Coordinates of C-alpha atoms in Angstrom, one line a residue:
M1 CA -1.9 23.7 -9.2
D2 CA -1.4 21.7 -12.2
L3 CA -4.4 18.9 -11.7
H4 CA -2.9 16.5 -14.7
K5 CA 0.2 15.6 -11.9
G6 CA -2.5 14.4 -9.8
W7 CA -2.6 17.1 -7.1
I8 CA -5.1 19.4 -6.0
E9 CA -4.0 22.3 -3.1
K10 CA -5.4 22.1 0.1
D11 CA -8.2 24.7 1.6
T12 CA -8.9 24.2 4.7
G13 CA -10.8 27.8 5.2
K14 CA -14.6 27.7 6.3
N15 CA -15.5 28.4 2.5
A16 CA -13.2 26.1 1.3
Q17 CA -14.0 25.4 -2.2
V18 CA -12.1 21.4 -2.0
T19 CA -10.5 20.0 0.1
L20 CA -7.4 17.4 -0.5
I21 CA -8.4 13.9 1.3
F22 CA -6.0 11.8 -0.5
P23 CA -3.6 12.4 -3.0
A24 CA -4.9 11.9 -6.8
A25 CA -1.6 10.3 -7.7
A26 CA -1.0 9.7 -11.6
L27 CA 0.0 6.2 -13.2
T28 CA 3.4 6.9 -14.9
E29 CA 4.4 5.7 -17.9
D30 CA 6.8 2.9 -16.7
Q31 CA 4.4 1.6 -14.6
P32 CA 3.0 -2.0 -14.9
M33 CA -0.8 -2.4 -16.4
T34 CA -1.2 -5.0 -14.4
T35 CA -5.3 -4.7 -13.9
P36 CA -7.7 -4.9 -16.3
L37 CA -8.6 -0.8 -16.0
A38 CA -5.3 0.1 -14.7
G39 CA -4.7 3.9 -15.5
I40 CA -8.5 4.8 -16.4
R41 CA -9.6 7.8 -14.1
V42 CA -12.8 7.7 -12.7
L43 CA -14.6 10.6 -11.3
D44 CA -17.3 9.0 -8.8
L45 CA -20.3 12.2 -8.2
T46 CA -22.3 9.2 -6.1
N47 CA -24.2 9.3 -3.1
V48 CA -25.2 6.5 -1.1
L49 CA -25.4 3.1 -3.2
A50 CA -25.7 2.9 -6.1
G51 CA -23.5 4.6 -7.7
P52 CA -20.5 4.4 -4.9
F53 CA -21.3 0.7 -5.5
A54 CA -20.6 0.5 -9.2
C55 CA -17.2 3.0 -8.7
H56 CA -16.1 0.7 -6.1
Q57 CA -16.2 -2.2 -8.8
L58 CA -14.1 -0.3 -11.0
V59 CA -11.5 0.3 -8.5
H60 CA -11.5 -3.7 -8.1
L61 CA -10.7 -3.8 -11.5
G62 CA -7.9 -1.5 -11.0
A63 CA -9.3 1.9 -12.2
E64 CA -8.0 4.9 -10.6
V65 CA -11.5 6.2 -8.9
I66 CA -11.7 9.7 -7.2
K67 CA -14.9 10.3 -5.4
V68 CA -16.3 13.9 -5.2
E69 CA -18.0 15.2 -2.5
A70 CA -20.4 17.8 -1.7
V71 CA -18.0 20.6 0.7
G72 CA -19.2 20.7 4.9
R73 CA -21.4 17.4 4.2
G74 CA -19.9 14.9 1.9
D75 CA -21.8 11.7 1.0
L76 CA -24.7 10.7 3.1
A77 CA -23.2 6.9 3.6
R78 CA -20.8 8.7 5.8
N79 CA -23.1 8.8 8.7
L80 CA -24.6 5.5 8.0
G81 CA -23.8 2.3 9.8
S82 CA -24.3 0.1 12.9
D83 CA -20.7 2.0 14.8
P84 CA -22.0 5.6 16.1
A85 CA -18.2 6.6 16.5
L86 CA -17.3 5.8 12.8
N87 CA -20.9 7.5 12.2
D88 CA -19.4 10.6 13.8
A89 CA -16.4 11.0 12.5
G90 CA -17.5 11.1 9.1
M91 CA -16.5 7.0 8.4
G92 CA -19.9 4.9 8.2
I93 CA -19.7 1.5 7.7
S94 CA -21.9 1.7 5.0
F95 CA -19.9 4.1 3.6
L96 CA -16.7 2.1 4.1
A97 CA -18.3 -1.0 2.4
Q98 CA -18.6 1.2 -1.1
N99 CA -16.1 3.6 -0.9
A100 CA -12.6 1.8 -0.2
G101 CA -9.3 2.4 -2.6
K102 CA -11.2 5.4 -3.6
K103 CA -9.4 8.8 -3.4
S104 CA -11.1 11.5 -2.6
V105 CA -12.0 15.6 -2.5
S106 CA -14.8 17.7 -1.7
L107 CA -16.3 20.1 -4.2
N108 CA -18.9 23.2 -4.6
L109 CA -20.3 22.3 -7.7
K110 CA -22.4 25.8 -7.5
D111 CA -19.3 28.2 -7.3
P112 CA -17.7 28.6 -10.0
R113 CA -14.5 27.8 -8.5
G114 CA -15.9 24.8 -7.9
K115 CA -16.8 23.9 -11.0
D116 CA -13.7 25.2 -12.7
L117 CA -11.4 22.7 -10.7
L118 CA -13.9 20.2 -11.9
F119 CA -13.7 20.5 -15.4
Q120 CA -10.1 20.6 -14.3
L121 CA -10.2 17.0 -13.2
V122 CA -12.6 16.1 -16.3
E123 CA -10.0 16.9 -18.7
T124 CA -7.9 14.5 -17.1
A125 CA -10.9 11.5 -16.9
D126 CA -12.0 8.6 -18.9
V127 CA -15.2 8.4 -16.6
L128 CA -17.5 10.4 -14.6
V129 CA -20.4 8.7 -12.8
E130 CA -23.2 10.5 -11.3
N131 CA -26.3 9.7 -9.9
F132 CA -28.4 12.3 -8.7
R133 CA -32.0 13.3 -9.9
P134 CA -32.8 13.7 -13.8
G135 CA -31.7 17.1 -14.2
V136 CA -29.7 18.1 -11.6
M137 CA -26.4 18.4 -13.5
D138 CA -28.1 20.4 -16.4
R139 CA -28.9 23.0 -13.7
L140 CA -25.6 23.2 -12.4
G141 CA -24.1 23.4 -16.1
L142 CA -22.2 19.7 -15.8
D143 CA -24.7 18.1 -18.3
Y144 CA -23.1 15.3 -21.1
P145 CA -22.9 18.0 -23.9
T146 CA -21.1 20.4 -21.4
L147 CA -18.4 17.9 -19.9
K148 CA -17.5 16.2 -23.2
A149 CA -16.6 19.9 -24.6
V150 CA -14.2 19.8 -22.4
Q151 CA -13.2 15.8 -22.6
P152 CA -14.3 14.5 -26.0
S153 CA -13.8 11.2 -25.2
L154 CA -15.3 10.9 -21.8
I155 CA -17.6 8.0 -21.1
Y156 CA -20.7 9.9 -19.1
C157 CA -22.7 7.3 -17.0
A158 CA -25.7 8.9 -15.3
I159 CA -27.5 6.3 -12.7
S160 CA -30.7 6.9 -12.1
G161 CA -34.4 5.5 -11.0
F162 CA -36.5 5.4 -13.8
G163 CA -33.8 6.9 -16.3
Q164 CA -33.1 9.9 -17.7
D165 CA -36.9 10.5 -19.8
G166 CA -39.9 9.0 -19.4
P167 CA -42.9 9.4 -17.6
W168 CA -41.7 9.1 -14.6
V169 CA -38.1 10.8 -15.2
G170 CA -39.1 13.2 -12.0
R171 CA -39.4 11.1 -9.8
P172 CA -37.2 10.0 -6.7
A173 CA -36.3 6.8 -6.7
Y174 CA -34.7 4.5 -3.4
D175 CA -34.0 0.7 -3.0
Q176 CA -37.8 0.1 -1.6
I177 CA -39.6 1.8 -4.2
I178 CA -37.5 0.4 -7.3
Q179 CA -38.0 -3.4 -5.4
G180 CA -42.1 -3.1 -5.3
A181 CA -42.0 -0.9 -8.6
S182 CA -40.5 -3.8 -10.4
G183 CA -42.6 -6.4 -8.9
L184 CA -40.1 -8.0 -7.1
M185 CA -41.6 -7.6 -3.8
S186 CA -44.4 -9.1 -4.9
I187 CA -42.8 -12.3 -5.6
T188 CA -40.9 -12.2 -2.5
G189 CA -42.5 -14.5 0.5
D190 CA -44.9 -15.9 0.4
A191 CA -49.3 -15.9 0.2
T192 CA -49.0 -15.0 4.1
S193 CA -46.4 -12.4 3.9
A194 CA -45.8 -11.1 0.4
P195 CA -45.1 -8.3 -0.4
L196 CA -41.6 -8.3 1.3
R197 CA -38.6 -6.0 0.5
V198 CA -35.4 -8.8 -0.4
G199 CA -33.3 -8.4 2.8
S200 CA -30.8 -6.8 1.2
P201 CA -30.7 -3.5 -1.1
V202 CA -30.3 -5.5 -4.8
A203 CA -31.8 -2.6 -6.6
D204 CA -29.0 -0.2 -5.7
T205 CA -26.9 -3.1 -6.0
V206 CA -27.9 -4.5 -9.5
G207 CA -28.3 -0.8 -10.7
G208 CA -24.6 -0.5 -9.4
L209 CA -23.1 -3.5 -11.4
T210 CA -25.1 -2.8 -14.9
A211 CA -23.3 0.7 -14.7
A212 CA -20.1 -0.9 -14.3
M213 CA -20.7 -3.6 -17.0
A214 CA -21.6 -0.9 -19.2
I215 CA -19.5 1.8 -18.4
S216 CA -16.5 -1.1 -18.6
A217 CA -17.5 -1.8 -22.1
A218 CA -18.2 1.4 -23.0
L219 CA -14.1 1.7 -22.4
N220 CA -13.8 -1.1 -25.2
A221 CA -14.7 0.7 -27.9
R222 CA -13.6 2.8 -30.4
P223 CA -14.0 5.7 -31.0
R224 CA -14.2 6.3 -27.3
G225 CA -16.8 8.6 -25.8
C226 CA -20.9 8.1 -24.5
M227 CA -23.5 9.4 -22.3
I228 CA -24.8 5.6 -20.4
D229 CA -28.3 5.7 -19.4
V230 CA -28.5 3.3 -16.4
S231 CA -32.3 2.8 -15.1
M232 CA -32.4 0.8 -11.7
L233 CA -35.9 -0.1 -12.8
E234 CA -35.0 -1.8 -15.9
S235 CA -31.6 -3.2 -14.2
V236 CA -33.8 -5.0 -11.9
L237 CA -36.2 -6.1 -14.7
A238 CA -33.9 -7.5 -16.3
T239 CA -32.7 -10.0 -13.6
M240 CA -36.4 -11.3 -13.5
G241 CA -36.6 -12.5 -16.9
W242 CA -38.3 -15.8 -15.6
V243 CA -40.8 -14.2 -13.8
L244 CA -41.8 -12.3 -16.6
S245 CA -41.4 -14.6 -19.8
N246 CA -43.2 -16.7 -18.1
H247 CA -45.9 -14.4 -17.4
L248 CA -45.8 -12.6 -21.1
I249 CA -45.3 -15.3 -22.9
G250 CA -47.0 -18.3 -21.0
G251 CA -49.8 -16.4 -19.5
Q252 CA -48.5 -17.4 -15.6
E253 CA -49.3 -15.2 -12.9
P254 CA -46.5 -14.2 -11.1
A255 CA -47.1 -15.7 -7.3
A256 CA -44.8 -15.7 -3.8
N257 CA -43.8 -19.5 -3.5
G258 CA -41.4 -18.7 -0.5
N259 CA -38.9 -21.3 -0.4
E260 CA -40.7 -23.0 -2.7
N261 CA -39.3 -23.5 -6.1
P262 CA -42.0 -23.6 -8.2
T263 CA -40.6 -26.1 -11.3
S264 CA -39.4 -28.8 -8.5
A265 CA -39.5 -29.7 -4.9
P266 CA -38.1 -31.0 -2.5
S267 CA -37.3 -27.5 -2.0
G268 CA -36.8 -25.2 1.1
T269 CA -35.5 -24.7 4.7
F270 CA -35.7 -28.1 6.9
Q271 CA -35.6 -28.1 10.9
T272 CA -34.0 -31.0 11.8
G273 CA -32.1 -32.1 14.7
E274 CA -29.4 -30.5 14.4
G275 CA -30.5 -27.2 13.0
L276 CA -31.4 -26.3 9.8
L277 CA -31.2 -27.9 6.3
N278 CA -31.2 -26.2 3.2
I279 CA -32.8 -28.4 0.3
A280 CA -32.6 -27.5 -3.6
A281 CA -33.3 -31.2 -5.1
N282 CA -34.4 -30.2 -8.9
K283 CA -34.5 -33.9 -9.8
D284 CA -35.3 -37.4 -8.2
E285 CA -31.8 -38.4 -8.9
Q286 CA -30.0 -35.9 -6.3
W287 CA -33.0 -36.1 -3.8
A288 CA -32.3 -40.1 -3.7
H289 CA -28.2 -38.9 -3.1
A290 CA -28.8 -36.5 -0.5
V291 CA -30.5 -39.2 2.0
P292 CA -29.4 -42.6 3.4
A293 CA -30.2 -45.2 0.7
S294 CA -32.3 -47.4 3.2
W295 CA -34.2 -44.1 4.1
A296 CA -34.5 -43.0 0.8
A297 CA -35.9 -46.5 -0.4
K298 CA -38.3 -46.4 2.5
I299 CA -39.8 -43.3 1.0
C300 CA -39.4 -42.3 -2.3
S301 CA -40.8 -43.8 -5.3
P302 CA -38.7 -45.6 -7.9
I303 CA -37.5 -43.3 -10.0
P304 CA -39.3 -43.5 -13.8
T305 CA -37.2 -44.8 -16.5
T306 CA -38.8 -42.6 -18.6
A307 CA -39.4 -38.6 -18.4
P308 CA -43.4 -37.9 -17.3
A309 CA -45.4 -36.0 -19.5
K310 CA -45.0 -32.0 -18.8
T311 CA -48.2 -31.2 -17.1
A312 CA -49.3 -27.0 -17.1
K313 CA -48.7 -27.1 -13.5
P314 CA -46.1 -28.4 -11.7
T315 CA -46.3 -31.2 -9.3
A316 CA -43.9 -32.5 -6.5
T317 CA -41.6 -35.2 -6.9
P318 CA -42.3 -38.9 -5.8
C319 CA -39.8 -38.3 -3.0
A320 CA -41.2 -34.8 -2.1
R321 CA -44.7 -36.0 -1.5
R322 CA -44.4 -38.6 0.7
L323 CA -41.6 -36.5 2.8
K324 CA -44.1 -34.8 5.1
P325 CA -46.1 -37.9 6.1
R326 CA -43.0 -39.8 7.1
C327 CA -40.9 -37.5 8.6
G328 CA -42.3 -38.5 12.0
Q329 CA -40.1 -41.9 11.7
S330 CA -36.5 -40.3 12.0
P331 CA -36.4 -38.3 15.3
R332 CA -33.2 -36.6 13.3
W333 CA -35.6 -35.2 11.0
C334 CA -39.0 -32.8 10.7
G335 CA -39.7 -31.9 7.5
R336 CA -41.6 -28.8 8.4
P337 CA -40.0 -25.8 6.3
S338 CA -39.3 -23.9 8.6

């Protein structure tokens, strides 16, 4: 068996330690480097979403990604999705969404033979990504120092809920837990509905994007080789700069404002005679341009020639203040936010 040539023996026996699903064809020297990460080999030991999403971004950038799954069960996402037949086949839509373009093997990492095969793969790899709970790779004897001894230039990326150290290191984390711990849920919805989970798994995907960006940067470093610790909590907090800064610097308590923009108006979705209309008019000029001139002249105050003095609490623009009382005069428009 020669993993350097990109092939792994297929063993379909009951106690298989490795099963080849797709051949891991190696990039030859005469192939053109047409994508940013062409020629880069990534070992994807991740499961469900944050890690698979990170490695899927590397696929889009041209890397060869080999997904390493547990023998007999594989990634949990293989059985998740809205199509029962695909779930039964182990190709659930949730799995396909962030694993397309990858190659895959299954290894029993608790068996010395499976572990030895992983070491051989690591010898050929540039990057390894895992999203086990902190401490699992140590117990398996596959921690960063061990793998670095096998491949000194290896970039090892660990994705977890709260990072590899700290008071919450041992806590399990799913997307909703991170959304809650970050405070994101407390500002989602409005005063009557918050806290609400964001409709898509943003903590997982933001954590995955953070990992992909960090890996891409590490690939450009010289000498190459490092340990990357990605905390999903810290990744989400990094996207909440306005909210956190207003709180920490300005003393403003974070609040759930629904579809309203606390710094400008009108903002929101409005029911009209022809369906919903989504408005984000940050300036009076934009609002004036968004509506018929004859109507704007009736409901909007003249645009001031000088900027109004800043107040501690933003107030609605002249147009927005007059929208709701005037909406009854237009049969095709109702200014009630939906």
